[in-house]
Coordinates of C-alpha atoms and ligand atoms in Angstrom, one line a residue:
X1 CA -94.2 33.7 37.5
X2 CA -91.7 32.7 40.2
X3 CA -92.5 36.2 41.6
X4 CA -96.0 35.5 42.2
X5 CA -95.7 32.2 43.3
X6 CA -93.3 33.6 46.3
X7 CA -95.5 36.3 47.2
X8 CA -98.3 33.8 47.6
X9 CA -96.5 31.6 49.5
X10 CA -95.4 34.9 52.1
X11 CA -99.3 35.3 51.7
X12 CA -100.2 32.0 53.3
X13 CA -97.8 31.5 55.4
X14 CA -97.6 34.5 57.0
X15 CA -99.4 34.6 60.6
X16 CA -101.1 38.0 59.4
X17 CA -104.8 37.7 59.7
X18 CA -106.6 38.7 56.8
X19 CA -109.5 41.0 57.4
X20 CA -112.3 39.6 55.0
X21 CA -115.2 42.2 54.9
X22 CA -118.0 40.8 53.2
X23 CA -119.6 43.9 51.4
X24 CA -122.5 44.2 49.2
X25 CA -121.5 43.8 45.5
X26 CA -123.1 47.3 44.2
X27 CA -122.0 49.7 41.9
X28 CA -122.8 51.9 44.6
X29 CA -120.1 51.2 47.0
X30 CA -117.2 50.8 44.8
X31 CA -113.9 50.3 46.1
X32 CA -112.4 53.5 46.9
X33 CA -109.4 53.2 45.3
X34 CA -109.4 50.2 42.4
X35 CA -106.4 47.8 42.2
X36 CA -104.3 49.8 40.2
X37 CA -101.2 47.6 40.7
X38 CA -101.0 44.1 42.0
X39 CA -97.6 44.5 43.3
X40 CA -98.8 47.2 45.8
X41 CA -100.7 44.2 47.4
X42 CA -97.9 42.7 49.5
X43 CA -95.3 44.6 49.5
X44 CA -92.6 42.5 51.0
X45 CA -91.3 44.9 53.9
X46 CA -92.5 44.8 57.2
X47 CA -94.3 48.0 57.2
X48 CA -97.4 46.4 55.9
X49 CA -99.9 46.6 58.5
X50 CA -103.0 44.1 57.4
X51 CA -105.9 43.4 59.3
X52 CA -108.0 40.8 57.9
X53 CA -111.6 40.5 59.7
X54 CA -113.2 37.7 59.4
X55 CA -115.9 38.0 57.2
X56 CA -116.7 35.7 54.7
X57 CA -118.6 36.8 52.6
X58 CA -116.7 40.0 53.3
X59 CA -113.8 40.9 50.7
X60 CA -110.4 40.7 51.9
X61 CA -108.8 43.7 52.8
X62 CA -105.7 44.2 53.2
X63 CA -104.2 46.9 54.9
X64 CA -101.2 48.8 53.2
X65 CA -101.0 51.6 55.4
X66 CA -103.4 54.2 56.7
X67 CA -104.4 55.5 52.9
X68 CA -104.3 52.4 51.2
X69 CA -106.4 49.3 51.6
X70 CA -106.9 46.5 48.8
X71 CA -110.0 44.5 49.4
X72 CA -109.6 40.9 47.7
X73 CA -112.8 38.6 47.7
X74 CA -112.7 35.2 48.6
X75 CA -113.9 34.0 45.4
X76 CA -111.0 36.1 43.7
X77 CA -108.7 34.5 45.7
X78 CA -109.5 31.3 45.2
X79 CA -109.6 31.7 41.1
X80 CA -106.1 33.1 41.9
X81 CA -104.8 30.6 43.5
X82 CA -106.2 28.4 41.5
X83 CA -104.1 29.6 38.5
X84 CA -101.1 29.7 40.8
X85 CA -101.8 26.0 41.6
X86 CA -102.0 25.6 37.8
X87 CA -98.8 27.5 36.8
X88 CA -97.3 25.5 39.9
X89 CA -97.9 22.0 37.9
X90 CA -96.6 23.3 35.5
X91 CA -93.5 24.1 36.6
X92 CA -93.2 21.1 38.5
X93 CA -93.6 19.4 35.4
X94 CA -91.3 21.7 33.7
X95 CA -89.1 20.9 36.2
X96 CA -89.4 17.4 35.6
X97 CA -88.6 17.1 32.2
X98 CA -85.4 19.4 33.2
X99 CA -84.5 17.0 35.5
X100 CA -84.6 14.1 33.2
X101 CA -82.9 15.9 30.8
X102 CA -80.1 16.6 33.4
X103 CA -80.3 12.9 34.0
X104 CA -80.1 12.5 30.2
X105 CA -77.2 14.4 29.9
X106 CA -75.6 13.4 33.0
X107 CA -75.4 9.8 31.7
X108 CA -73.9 10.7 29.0
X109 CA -71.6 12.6 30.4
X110 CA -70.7 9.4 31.9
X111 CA -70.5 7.5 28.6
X112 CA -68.3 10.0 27.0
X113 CA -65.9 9.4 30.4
X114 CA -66.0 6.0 29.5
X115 CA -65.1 6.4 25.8
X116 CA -62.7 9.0 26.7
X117 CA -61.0 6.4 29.0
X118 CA -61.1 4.0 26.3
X119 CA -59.6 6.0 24.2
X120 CA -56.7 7.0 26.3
X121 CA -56.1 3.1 27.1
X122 CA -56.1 2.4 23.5
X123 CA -53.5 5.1 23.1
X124 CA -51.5 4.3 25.8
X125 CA -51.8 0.5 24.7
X126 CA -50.8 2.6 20.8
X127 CA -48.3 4.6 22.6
X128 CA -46.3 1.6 24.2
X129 CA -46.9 -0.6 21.7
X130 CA -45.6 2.1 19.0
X131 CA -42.5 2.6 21.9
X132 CA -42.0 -1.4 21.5
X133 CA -41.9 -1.1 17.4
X134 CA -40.2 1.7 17.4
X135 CA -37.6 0.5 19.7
X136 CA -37.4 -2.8 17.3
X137 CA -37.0 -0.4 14.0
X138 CA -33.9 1.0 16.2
X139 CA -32.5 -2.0 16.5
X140 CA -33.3 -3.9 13.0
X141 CA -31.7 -0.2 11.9
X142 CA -28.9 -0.4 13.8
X143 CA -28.3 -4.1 12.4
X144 CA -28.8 -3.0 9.1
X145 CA -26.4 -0.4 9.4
X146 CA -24.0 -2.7 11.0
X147 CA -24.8 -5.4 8.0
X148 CA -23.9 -2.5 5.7
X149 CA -20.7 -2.0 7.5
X150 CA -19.8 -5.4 6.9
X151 CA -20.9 -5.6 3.3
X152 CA -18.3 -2.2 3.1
X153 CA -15.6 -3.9 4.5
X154 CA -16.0 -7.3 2.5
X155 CA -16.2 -5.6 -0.7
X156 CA -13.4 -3.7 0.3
X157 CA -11.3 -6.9 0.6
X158 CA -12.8 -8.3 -2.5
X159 CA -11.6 -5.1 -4.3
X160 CA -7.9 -6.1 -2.9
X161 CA -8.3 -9.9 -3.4
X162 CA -9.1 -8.7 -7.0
X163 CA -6.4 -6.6 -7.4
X164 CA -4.2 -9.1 -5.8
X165 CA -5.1 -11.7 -8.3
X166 CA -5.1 -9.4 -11.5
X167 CA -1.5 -8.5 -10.3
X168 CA -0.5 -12.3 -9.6
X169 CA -1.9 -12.9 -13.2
X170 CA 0.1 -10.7 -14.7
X171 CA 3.1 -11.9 -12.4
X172 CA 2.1 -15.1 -13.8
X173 CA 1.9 -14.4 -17.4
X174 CA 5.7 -12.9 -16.9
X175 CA 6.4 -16.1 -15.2
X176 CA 5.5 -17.7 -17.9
X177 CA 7.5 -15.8 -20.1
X178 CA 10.0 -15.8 -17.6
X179 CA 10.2 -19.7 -17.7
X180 CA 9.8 -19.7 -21.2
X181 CA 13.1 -17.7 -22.0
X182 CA 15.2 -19.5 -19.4
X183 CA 14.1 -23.0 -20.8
X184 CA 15.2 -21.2 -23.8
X185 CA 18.5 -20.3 -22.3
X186 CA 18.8 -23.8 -20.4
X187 CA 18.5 -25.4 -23.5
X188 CA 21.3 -23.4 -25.5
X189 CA 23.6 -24.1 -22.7
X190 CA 23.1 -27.7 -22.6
X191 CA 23.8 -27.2 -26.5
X192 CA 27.3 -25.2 -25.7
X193 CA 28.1 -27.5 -22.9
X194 CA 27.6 -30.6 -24.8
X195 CA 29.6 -28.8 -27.8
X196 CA 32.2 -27.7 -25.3
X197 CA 32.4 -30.9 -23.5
X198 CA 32.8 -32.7 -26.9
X199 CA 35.5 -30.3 -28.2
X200 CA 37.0 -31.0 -24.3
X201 CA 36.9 -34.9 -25.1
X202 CA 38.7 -34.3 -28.2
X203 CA 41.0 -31.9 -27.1
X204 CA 42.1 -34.3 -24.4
X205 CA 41.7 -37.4 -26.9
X206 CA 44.7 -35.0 -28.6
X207 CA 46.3 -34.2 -26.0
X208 CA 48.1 -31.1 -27.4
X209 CA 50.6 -29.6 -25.3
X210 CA 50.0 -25.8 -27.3
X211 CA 47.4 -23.7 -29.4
X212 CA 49.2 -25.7 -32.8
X213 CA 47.1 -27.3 -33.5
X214 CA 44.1 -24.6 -33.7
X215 CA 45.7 -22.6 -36.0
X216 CA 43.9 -19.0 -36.6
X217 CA 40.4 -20.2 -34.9
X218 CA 40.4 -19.1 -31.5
X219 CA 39.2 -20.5 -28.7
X220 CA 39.3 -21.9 -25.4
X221 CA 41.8 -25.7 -25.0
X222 CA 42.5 -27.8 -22.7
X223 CA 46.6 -28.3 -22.5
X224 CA 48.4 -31.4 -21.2
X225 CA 51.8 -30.9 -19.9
X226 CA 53.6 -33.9 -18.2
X227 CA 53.2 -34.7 -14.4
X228 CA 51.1 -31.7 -14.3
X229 CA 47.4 -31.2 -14.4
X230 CA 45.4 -30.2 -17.5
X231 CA 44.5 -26.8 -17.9
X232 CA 42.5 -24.3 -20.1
X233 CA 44.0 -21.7 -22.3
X234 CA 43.3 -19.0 -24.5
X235 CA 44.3 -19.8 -28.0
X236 CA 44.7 -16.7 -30.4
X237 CA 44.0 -17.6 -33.5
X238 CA 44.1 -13.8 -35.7
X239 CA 47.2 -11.7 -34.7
X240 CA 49.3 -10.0 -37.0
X241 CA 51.9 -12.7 -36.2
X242 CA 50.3 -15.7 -37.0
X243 CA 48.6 -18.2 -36.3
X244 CA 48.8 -20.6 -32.8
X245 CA 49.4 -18.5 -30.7
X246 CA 48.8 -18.7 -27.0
X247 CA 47.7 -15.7 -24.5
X248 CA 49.2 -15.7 -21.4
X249 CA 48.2 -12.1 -20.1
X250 CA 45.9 -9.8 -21.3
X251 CA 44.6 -6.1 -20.6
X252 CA 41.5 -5.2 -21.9
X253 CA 39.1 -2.8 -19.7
X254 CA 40.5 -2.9 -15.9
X255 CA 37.5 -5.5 -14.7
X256 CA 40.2 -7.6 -13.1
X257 CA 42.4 -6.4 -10.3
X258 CA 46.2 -7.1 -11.0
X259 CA 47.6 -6.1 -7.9
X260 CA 48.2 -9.8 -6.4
X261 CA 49.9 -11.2 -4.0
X262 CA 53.0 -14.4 -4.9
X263 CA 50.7 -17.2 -4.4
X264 CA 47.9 -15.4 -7.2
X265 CA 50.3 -14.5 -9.9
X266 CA 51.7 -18.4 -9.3
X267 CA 48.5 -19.7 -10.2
X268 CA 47.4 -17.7 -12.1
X269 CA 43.7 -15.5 -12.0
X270 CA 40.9 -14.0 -14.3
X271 CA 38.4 -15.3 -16.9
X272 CA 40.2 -16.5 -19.8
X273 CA 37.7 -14.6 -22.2
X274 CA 38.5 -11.8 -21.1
X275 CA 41.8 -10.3 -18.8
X276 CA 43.7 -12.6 -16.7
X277 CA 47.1 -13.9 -16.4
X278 CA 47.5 -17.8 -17.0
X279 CA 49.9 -18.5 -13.9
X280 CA 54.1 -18.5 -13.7
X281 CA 54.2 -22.0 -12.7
X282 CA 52.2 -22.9 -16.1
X283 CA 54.3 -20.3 -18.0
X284 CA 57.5 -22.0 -16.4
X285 CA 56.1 -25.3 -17.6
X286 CA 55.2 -24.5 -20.9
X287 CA 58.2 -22.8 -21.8
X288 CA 60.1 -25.6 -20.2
X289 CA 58.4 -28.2 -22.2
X290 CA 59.8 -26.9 -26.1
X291 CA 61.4 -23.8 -26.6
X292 CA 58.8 -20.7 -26.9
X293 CA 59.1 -17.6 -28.5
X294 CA 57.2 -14.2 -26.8
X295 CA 54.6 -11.5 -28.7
X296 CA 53.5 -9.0 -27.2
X297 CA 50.9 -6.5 -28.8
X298 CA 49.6 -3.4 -27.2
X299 CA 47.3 -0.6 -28.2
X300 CA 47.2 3.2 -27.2
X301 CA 43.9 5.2 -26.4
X302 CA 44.4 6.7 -29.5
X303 CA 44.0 3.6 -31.3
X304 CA 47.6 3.2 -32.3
X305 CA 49.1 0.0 -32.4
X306 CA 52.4 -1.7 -31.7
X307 CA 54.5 -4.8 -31.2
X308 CA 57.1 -6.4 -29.7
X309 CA 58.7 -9.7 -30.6
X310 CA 61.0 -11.8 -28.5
X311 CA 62.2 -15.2 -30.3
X312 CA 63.1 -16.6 -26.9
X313 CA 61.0 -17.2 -23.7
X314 CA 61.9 -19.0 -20.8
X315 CA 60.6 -18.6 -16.9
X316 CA 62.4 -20.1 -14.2
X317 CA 60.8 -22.5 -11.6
X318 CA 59.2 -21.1 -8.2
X319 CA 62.5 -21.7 -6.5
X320 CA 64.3 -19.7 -9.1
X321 CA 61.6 -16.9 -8.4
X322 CA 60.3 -17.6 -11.3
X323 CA 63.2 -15.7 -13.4
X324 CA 63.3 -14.0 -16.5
X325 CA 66.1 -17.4 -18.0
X326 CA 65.9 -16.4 -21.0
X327 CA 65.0 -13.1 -23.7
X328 CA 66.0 -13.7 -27.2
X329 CA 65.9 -11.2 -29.7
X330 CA 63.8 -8.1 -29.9
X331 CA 61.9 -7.3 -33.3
X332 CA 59.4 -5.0 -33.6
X333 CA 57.9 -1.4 -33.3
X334 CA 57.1 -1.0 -29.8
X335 CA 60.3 -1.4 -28.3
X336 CA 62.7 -3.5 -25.8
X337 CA 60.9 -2.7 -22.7
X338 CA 61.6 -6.0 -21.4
X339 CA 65.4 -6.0 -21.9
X340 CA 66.6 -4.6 -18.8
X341 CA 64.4 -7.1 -16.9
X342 CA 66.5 -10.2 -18.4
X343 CA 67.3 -12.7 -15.5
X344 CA 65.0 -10.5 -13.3
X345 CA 63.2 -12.8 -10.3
X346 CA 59.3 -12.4 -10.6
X347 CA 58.3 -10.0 -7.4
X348 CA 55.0 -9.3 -5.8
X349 CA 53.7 -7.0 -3.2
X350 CA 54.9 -9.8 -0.9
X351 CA 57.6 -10.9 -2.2
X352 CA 60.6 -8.4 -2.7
X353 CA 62.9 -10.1 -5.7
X354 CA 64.0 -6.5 -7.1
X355 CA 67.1 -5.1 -7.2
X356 CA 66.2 -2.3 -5.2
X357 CA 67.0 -2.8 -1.3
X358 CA 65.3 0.1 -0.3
X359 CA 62.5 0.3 -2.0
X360 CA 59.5 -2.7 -2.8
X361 CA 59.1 -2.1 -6.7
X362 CA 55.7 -4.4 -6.9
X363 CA 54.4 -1.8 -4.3
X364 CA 55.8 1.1 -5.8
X365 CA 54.7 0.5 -9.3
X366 CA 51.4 -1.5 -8.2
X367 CA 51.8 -4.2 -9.9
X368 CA 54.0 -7.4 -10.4
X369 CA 57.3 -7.9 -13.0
X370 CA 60.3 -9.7 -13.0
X371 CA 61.3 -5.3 -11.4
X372 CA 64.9 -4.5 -11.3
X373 CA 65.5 -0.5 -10.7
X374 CA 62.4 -0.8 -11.1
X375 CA 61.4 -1.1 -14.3
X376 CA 60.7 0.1 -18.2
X377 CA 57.7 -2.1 -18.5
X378 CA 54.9 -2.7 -15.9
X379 CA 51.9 -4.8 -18.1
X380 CA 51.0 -6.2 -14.3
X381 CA 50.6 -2.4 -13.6
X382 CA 47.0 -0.2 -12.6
X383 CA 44.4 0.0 -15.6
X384 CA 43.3 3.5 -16.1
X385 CA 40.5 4.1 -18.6
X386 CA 42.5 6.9 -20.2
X387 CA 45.9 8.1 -21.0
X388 CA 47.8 9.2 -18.0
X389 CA 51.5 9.5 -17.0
X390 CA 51.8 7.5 -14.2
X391 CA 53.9 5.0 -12.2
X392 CA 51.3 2.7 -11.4
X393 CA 50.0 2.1 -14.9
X394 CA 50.3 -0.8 -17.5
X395 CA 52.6 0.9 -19.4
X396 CA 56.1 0.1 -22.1
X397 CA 58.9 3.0 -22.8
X398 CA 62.2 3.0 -24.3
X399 CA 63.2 5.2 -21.3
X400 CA 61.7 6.0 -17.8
X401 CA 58.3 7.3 -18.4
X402 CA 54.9 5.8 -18.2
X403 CA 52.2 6.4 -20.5
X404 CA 49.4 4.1 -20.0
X405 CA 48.2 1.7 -22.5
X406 CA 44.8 1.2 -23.5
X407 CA 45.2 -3.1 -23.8
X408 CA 47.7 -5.8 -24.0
X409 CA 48.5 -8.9 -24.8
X410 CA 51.3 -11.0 -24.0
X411 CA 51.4 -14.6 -26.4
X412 CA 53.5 -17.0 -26.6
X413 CA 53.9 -20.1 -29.7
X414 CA 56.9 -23.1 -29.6
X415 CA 59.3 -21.4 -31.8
X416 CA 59.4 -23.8 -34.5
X417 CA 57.5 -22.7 -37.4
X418 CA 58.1 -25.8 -39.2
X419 CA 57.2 -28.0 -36.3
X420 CA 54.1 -26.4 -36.2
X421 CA 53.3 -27.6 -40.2
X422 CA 55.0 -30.9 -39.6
X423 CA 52.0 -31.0 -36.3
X424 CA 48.7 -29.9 -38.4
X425 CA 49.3 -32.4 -41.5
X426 CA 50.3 -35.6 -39.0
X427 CA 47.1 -34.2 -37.0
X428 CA 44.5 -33.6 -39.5
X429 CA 42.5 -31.9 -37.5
X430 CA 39.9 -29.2 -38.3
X431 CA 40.0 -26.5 -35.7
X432 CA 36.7 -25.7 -33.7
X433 CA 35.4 -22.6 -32.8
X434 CA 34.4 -21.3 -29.2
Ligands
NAG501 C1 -57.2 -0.9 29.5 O1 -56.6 -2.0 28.8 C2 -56.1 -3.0 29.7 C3 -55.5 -4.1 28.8 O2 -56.0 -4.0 27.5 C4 -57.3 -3.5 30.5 O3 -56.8 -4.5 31.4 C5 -57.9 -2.4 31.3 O4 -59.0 -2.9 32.0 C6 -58.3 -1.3 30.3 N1 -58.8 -0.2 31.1 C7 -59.9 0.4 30.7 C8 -60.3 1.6 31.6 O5 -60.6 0.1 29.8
NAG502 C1 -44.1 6.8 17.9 O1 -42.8 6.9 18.3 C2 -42.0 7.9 17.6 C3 -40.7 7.8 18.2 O2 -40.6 7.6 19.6 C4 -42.6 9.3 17.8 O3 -41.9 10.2 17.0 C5 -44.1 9.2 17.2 O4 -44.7 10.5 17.4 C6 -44.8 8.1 17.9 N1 -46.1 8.0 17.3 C7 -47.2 7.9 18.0 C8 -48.5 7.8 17.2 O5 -47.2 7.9 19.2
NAG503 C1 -0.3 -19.2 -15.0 O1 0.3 -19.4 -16.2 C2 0.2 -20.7 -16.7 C3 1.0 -20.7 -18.0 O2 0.7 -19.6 -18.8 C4 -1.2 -21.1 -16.9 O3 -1.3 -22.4 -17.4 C5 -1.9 -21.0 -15.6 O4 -3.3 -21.3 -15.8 C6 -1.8 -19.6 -15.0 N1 -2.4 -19.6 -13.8 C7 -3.2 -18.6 -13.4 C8 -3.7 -18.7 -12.0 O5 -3.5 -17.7 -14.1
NAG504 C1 53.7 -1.6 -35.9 O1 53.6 -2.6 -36.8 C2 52.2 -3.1 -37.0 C3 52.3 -4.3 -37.9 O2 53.1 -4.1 -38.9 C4 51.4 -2.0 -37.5 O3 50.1 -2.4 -37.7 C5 51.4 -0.8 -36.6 O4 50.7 0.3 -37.1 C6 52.9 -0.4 -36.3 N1 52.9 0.6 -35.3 C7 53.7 1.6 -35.3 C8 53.6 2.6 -34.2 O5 54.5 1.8 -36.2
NAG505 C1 -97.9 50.0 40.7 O1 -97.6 50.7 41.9 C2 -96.4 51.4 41.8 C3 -96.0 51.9 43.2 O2 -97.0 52.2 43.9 C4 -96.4 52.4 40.8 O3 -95.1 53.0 40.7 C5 -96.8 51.8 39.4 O4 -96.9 52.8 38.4 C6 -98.1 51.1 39.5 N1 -98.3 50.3 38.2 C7 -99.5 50.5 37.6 C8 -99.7 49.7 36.4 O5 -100.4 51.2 38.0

């Protein structure tokens, strides 16, 4: 269509004049050549010469070239353009509606912008408001997590506080039975103190002056000499010679050290229930008070036992170096170890009283004994907890030699054994225990 319409438009437009030759419509005169082919009408290249003349009742004609001329009436013409006009309106109104659909489609073009650009504010508004939430999630996380730490470490000390307290209970509960047992204790000492103070009140109510009275219990006295303070002795009540006897040395397991110096072995040292030596200046007094007779007793590590029996026993004072006054005579199965130290002065690491000049026998023989060259007994001597040969031991020979002794015990009793009778019926006195 559009074709047509431009050629018609080159048609009028065109300054060519159109040739109309108004002819005589008869079948006799037809047209020379017919219209085979509209197109051939105006061709659109320059070579078309056309002469119209200027008939009008004439037919058009329009020269193509020498051979070919189209002859086109008026009438024709008009009807043609007359459709063209037509089809023109058409299209315009085709047109038209085109263009309002263009509109149409432009506008709403426009209104998907618009949604579109809605769309993209409410996701950026989502987008930063998901930022915002997400960036609150971090932190409420991040407190949570830090919450949980917490929580960890509380339970953690809870766990110990637990632990702590189960442990303290049980600490308790031995507490407990920790107080328990020494109230138990406290209250059996009070007991044995009381006892012991009681049995102290009577012993000083008696005033004894030697283990006599306590026949064969044994046990621990007090003894009142005169001008001199009271003391406590060992009584020994069971030996094989009697009863009321007093210990004034004894050996047993080496838990006491016996190499001391003047001023110790004047005194005296060690736990009267067990080895010590009572003291020379006590000795000297006791012995000086009545006249005293001397046992000894000693056991070897083999178990054997033996005795000797002196039925005098006197120390000297300190200024007489505590001497060996007086040895009566020897009985027994031991045998007179002490004899060659008769009117022997007492001598100690620091105080040389032995006959040697040369030589310190206390040192030599560690110990302390009323030493001459030096000496057949040494009970003063080193405990060894087994039977050795040697010069430092506690040992008791016949001749020079020195096998140590296992224990010993050195007693003494006033020597009458009538006076002791006489004492225990004028007395009356039931003998306590320890
Ligand atoms: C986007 O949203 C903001 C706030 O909600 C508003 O101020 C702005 O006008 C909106 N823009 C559009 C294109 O809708
Ligand atoms: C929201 O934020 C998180 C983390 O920044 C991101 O993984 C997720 O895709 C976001 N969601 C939207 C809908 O933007
Ligand atoms: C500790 O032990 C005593 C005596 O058994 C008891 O009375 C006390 O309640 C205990 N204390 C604790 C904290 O267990
Ligand atoms: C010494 O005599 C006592 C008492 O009679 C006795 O028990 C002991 O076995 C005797 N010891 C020796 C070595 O004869
Ligand atoms: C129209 O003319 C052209 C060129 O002259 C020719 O090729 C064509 O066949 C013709 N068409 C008709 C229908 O006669």
């Amino acid at each position: 269509m559009e074709y047509f319409l431009v050629i018609l438009t080159l048609l009028l437009a065109s300054d060519w004049s159109v040739q109309v030759v108004t002819k005589p419509k008869s079948p006799k005169e037809p047209l020379k050549e017919p219209l085979k082919n509209k197109t051939e009408v105006v061709p659109l290249d320059g070579t078309l010469i056309a002469t119209v003349t200027a008939a009008p009742e004439k037919l058009a004609e329009v020269h193509i070239d020498q051979h070919k001329t189209i002859r086109i009436s008026k009438g024709d013409l008009d009807d043609l353009l007359d459709v063209y006009m037509g089809k023109i309106a058409e299209s315009a109104a085709t047109i038209k509606d085109k263009e309002h659909e263009i509109n149409q489609l432009q506008s709403k073009d426009q209104t998907d912008d618009e949604l579109l650009k809605r769309f993209q504010n409410l996701t950026e508004a989502c987008t930063a408001q998901n930022a915002s939430f997400t960036t609150e999630i971090t932190e409420k996380d991040d407190k949570i997590k830090e919450l949980e730490q917490k929580v960890k470490v509380y339970e953690t000390r809870l766990k110990r506080k637990q632990h702590l307290v189960t442990d303290l209970r049980k600490q308790n509960t031995s507490n407990a039975l920790l107080i328990d047992h020494l109230k138990g204790k406290v209250t059996y000492f009070q007991r044995k103190f009381r006892e012991k103070r009681d049995d102290l009140l009577a012993d000083w109510e008696a005033a004894t002056t030697t283990c006599l009275p306590y026949g064969s219990s044994p046990g621990i006295h007090l003894i009142q000499l005169p001008d001199f303070l009271p003391f406590l002795v060992a009584c020994e009540g069971q030996t094989a010679a009697g009863p009321g006897w007093m210990a004034i040395q004894r050996r047993l397991d080496g838990s006491v050290n016996f190499y001391r110096n003047w001023d110790a072995y004047s005194k005296g040292f060690g736990k009267l229930n067990g080895e010590f030596f009572m003291g020379l200046e006590k000795i000297h007094r006791l012995t000086t008070s009545q006249p005293h007779e001397l046992y000894i007793s000693f056991k070897r590590f083999g178990g054997e036992t033996s005795y000797a029996h002196y039925d005098d026993f006197l120390i000297g004072s300190a200024e007489e170096g505590y001497e060996l006054t007086l040895l009566g005579h020897y009985q027994g199965n031991a045998s007179d170890a002490l004899r060659t130290h008769d009117k022997m002065k007492f001598s100690t690491f620091d105080r040389d009283n032995d006959a040697f000049t040369h030589m310190n026998c206390a040192v030599h023989h560690q110990g302390a004994w009323w030493y001459d060259f030096c000496s057949r007994s040494n009970l003063n001597g080193k405990y060894f907890k087994e039977e050795v040969d040697n010069a430092q031991a506690i040992y008791w020979e016949p001749w020079y030699s020195f096998r140590s002794l296992k224990s010993v015990q050195m007693l003494i009793r006033p020597k009458s054994q009538l006076e002791l009778k006489d004492w225990v019926s004028r007395t009356k006195r039931r003998p306590r225990t320890l």
